[in-house]
Short mmCIF file of C-alpha atoms and ligand atoms in Angstrom, two decimals:
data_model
loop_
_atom_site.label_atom_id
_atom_site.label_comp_id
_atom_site.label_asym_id
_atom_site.label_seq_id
_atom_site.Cartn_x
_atom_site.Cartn_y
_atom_site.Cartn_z
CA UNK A 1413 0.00 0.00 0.00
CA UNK A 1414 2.03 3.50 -1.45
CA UNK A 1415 -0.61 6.03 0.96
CA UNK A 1416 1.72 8.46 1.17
CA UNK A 1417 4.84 7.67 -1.72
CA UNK A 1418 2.55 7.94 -4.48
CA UNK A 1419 -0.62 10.12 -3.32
CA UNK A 1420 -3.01 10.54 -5.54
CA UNK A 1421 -4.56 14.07 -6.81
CA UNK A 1422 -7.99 15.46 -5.91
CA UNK A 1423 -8.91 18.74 -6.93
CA UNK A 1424 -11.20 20.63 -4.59
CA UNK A 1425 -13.38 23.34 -6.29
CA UNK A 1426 -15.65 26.07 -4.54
CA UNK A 1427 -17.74 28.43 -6.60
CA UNK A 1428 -18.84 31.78 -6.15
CA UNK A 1429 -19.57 33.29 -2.39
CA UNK A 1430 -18.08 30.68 -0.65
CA UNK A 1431 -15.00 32.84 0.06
CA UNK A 1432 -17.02 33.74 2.54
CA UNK A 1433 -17.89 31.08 4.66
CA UNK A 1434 -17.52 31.42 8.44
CA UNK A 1435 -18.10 35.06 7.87
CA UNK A 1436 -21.81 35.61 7.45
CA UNK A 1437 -24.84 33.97 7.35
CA UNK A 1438 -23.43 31.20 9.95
CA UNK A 1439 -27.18 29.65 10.53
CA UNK A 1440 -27.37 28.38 6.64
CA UNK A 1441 -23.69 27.83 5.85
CA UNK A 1442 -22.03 27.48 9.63
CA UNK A 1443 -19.31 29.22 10.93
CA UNK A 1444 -16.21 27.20 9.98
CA UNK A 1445 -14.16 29.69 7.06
CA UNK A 1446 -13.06 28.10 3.87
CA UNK A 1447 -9.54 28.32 4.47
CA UNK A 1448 -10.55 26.31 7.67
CA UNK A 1449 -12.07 23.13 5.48
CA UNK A 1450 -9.09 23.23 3.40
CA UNK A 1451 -6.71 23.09 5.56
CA UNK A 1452 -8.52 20.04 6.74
CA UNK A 1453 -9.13 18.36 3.83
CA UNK A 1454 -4.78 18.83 2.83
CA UNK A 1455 -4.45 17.27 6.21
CA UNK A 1456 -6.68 14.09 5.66
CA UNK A 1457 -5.92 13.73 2.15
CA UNK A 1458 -2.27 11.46 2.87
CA UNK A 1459 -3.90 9.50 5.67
CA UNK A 1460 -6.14 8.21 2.69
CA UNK A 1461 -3.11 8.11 0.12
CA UNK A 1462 -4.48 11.01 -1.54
CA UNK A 1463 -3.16 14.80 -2.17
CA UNK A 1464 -5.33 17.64 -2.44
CA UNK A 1465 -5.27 21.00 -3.95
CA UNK A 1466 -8.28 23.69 -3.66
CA UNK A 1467 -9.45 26.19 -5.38
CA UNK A 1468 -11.93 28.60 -5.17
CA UNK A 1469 -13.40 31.62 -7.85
CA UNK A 1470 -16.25 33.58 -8.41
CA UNK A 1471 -16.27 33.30 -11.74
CA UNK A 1472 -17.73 30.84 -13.67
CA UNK A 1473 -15.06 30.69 -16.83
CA UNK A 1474 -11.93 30.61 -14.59
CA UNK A 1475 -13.80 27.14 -13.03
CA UNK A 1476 -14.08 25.71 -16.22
CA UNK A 1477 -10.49 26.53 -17.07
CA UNK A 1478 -9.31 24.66 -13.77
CA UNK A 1479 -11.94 21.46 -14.55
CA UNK A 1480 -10.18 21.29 -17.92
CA UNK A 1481 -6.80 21.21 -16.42
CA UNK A 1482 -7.79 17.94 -14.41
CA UNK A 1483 -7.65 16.04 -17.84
CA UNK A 1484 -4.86 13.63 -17.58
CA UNK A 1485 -3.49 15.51 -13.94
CA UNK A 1486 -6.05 14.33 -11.26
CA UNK A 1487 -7.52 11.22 -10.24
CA UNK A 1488 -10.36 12.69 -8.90
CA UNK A 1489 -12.54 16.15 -8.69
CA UNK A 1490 -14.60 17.43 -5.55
CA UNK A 1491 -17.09 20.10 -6.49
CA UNK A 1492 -19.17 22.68 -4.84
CA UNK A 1493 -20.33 24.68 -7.42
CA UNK A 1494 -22.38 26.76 -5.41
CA UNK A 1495 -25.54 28.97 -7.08
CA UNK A 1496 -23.31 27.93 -10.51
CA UNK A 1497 -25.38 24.38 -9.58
CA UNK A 1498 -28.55 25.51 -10.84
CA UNK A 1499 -27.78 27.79 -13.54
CA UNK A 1500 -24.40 26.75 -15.22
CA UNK A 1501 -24.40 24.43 -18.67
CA UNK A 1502 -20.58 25.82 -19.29
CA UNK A 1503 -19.79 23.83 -15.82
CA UNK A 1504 -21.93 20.56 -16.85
CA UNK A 1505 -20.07 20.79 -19.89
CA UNK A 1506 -16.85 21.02 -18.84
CA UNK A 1507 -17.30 18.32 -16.15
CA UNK A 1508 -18.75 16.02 -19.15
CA UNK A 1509 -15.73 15.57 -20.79
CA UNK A 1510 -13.81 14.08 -17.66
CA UNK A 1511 -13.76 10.44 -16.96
CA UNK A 1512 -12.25 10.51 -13.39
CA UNK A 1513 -14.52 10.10 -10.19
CA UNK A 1514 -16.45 13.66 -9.38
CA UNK A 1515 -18.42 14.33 -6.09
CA UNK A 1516 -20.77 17.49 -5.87
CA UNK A 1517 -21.03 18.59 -2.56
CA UNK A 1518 -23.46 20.95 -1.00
CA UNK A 1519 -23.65 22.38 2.65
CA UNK A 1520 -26.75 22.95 3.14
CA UNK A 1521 -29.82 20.53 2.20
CA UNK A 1522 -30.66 22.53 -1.74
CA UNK A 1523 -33.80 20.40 -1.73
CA UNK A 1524 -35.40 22.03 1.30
CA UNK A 1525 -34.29 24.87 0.29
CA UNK A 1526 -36.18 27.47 -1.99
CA UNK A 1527 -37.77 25.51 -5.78
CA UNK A 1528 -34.72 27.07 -7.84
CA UNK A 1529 -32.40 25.40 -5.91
CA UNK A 1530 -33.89 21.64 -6.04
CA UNK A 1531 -32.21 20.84 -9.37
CA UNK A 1532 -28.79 20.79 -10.11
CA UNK A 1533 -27.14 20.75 -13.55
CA UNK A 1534 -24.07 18.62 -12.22
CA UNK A 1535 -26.13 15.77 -10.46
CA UNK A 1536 -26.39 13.76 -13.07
CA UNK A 1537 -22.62 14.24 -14.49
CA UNK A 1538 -21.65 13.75 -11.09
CA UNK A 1539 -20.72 9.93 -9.28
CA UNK A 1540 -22.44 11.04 -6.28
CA UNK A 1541 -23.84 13.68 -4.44
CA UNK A 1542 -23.57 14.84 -0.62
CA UNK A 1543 -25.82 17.42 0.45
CA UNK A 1544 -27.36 19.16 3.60
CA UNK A 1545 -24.85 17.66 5.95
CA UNK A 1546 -22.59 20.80 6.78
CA UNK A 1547 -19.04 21.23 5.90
CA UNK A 1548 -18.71 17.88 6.98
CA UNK A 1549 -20.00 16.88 3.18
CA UNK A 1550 -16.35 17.51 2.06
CA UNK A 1551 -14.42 15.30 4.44
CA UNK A 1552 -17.03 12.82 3.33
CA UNK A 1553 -16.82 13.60 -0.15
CA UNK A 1554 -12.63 13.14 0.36
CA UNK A 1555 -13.14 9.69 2.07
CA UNK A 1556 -15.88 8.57 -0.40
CA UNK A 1557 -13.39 10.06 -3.03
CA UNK A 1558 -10.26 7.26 -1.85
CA UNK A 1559 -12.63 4.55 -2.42
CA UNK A 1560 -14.08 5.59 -5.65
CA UNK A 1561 -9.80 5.55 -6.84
CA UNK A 1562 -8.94 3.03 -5.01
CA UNK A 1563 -6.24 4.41 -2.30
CA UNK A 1564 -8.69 2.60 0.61
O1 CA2 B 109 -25.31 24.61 0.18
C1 CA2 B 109 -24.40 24.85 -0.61
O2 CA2 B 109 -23.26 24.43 -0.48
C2 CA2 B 109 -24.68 25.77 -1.81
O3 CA2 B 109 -23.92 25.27 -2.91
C3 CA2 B 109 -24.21 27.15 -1.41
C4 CA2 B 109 -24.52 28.22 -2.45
C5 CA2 B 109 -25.99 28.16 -2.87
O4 CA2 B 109 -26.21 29.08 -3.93
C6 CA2 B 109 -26.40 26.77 -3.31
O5 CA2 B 109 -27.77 26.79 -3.63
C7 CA2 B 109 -26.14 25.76 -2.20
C8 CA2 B 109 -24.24 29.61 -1.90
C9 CA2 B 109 -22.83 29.79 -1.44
C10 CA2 B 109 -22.77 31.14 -0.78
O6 CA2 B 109 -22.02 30.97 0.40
C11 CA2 B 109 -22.11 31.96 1.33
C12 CA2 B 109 -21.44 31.72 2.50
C13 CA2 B 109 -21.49 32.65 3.49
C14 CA2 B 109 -22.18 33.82 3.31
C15 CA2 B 109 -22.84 34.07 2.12
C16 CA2 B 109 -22.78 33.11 1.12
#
């Protein structure tokens, strides 16, 4: 077992707003800050074999630069695309083309949340789905993400 020789690369990616996590409306989003959950996630990533790098815009064209530059570099893509989710076909498209594991993740529960947020253009382009469990969702979504490549 290589868990930490040959670590394999997740990309993390958070979409618009989410810069500002921790910072205000703590009773939809919580209070933890973004730089807080990826700190986290770089620290769990070896004890599953697995490296991670995040990345975080508000702009939807510089995310679908940074999915295309997952083809042929990463083993595996974590995405919160935030209100991109239920408006972006650029995003769907770009995470079409990749044939590596990808996990959407939401915070909050988007389905008992107001109708425009119910569907999401990534669900079905997605492996798998976490919503509504906090920031949690993302050190779920990195543990889910070792089994779907095969480092656990
Ligand atoms: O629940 C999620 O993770 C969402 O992706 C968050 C998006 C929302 O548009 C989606 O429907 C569900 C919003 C992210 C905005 O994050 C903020 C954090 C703190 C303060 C203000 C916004």
């Amino acid at each position: 077992m290589a868990k930490t020789s040959d670590p394999k690369h997740i990309m993390v990616i958070h979409g618009p707003n989410l810069n500002l996590l921790g910072r205000r409306e703590p009773d939809t989003y919580g209070q933890t800050t973004l730089a807080d959950i990826d700190s986290q996630l770089k620290k769990l990533g070896p004890q599953l074999g697995l490296e991670v790098s995040s990345f975080q815009s508000n702009h939807e064209g510089a995310i679908v630069d940074t999915i295309q530059t997952a083809v042929g570099n990463l083993a595996g893509l974590i995405i919160n695309p935030a209100a991109y989710t239920h408006t972006s076909i650029a995003i769907r498209d770009a995470l079409i083309v990749l044939t590596i594991p990808i996990i959407e993740v939401h915070i909050s529960n988007i389905h008992r949340r107001e109708p425009f947020r119910h569907h999401s253009y990534m669900a079905d382009v997605a492996t798998g789905q976490i919503v509504g469990l906090g920031v949690n969702g993302y050190y779920l979504a990195l543990r889910a993400m070792a089994g779907l490549v095969g480092t656990s």
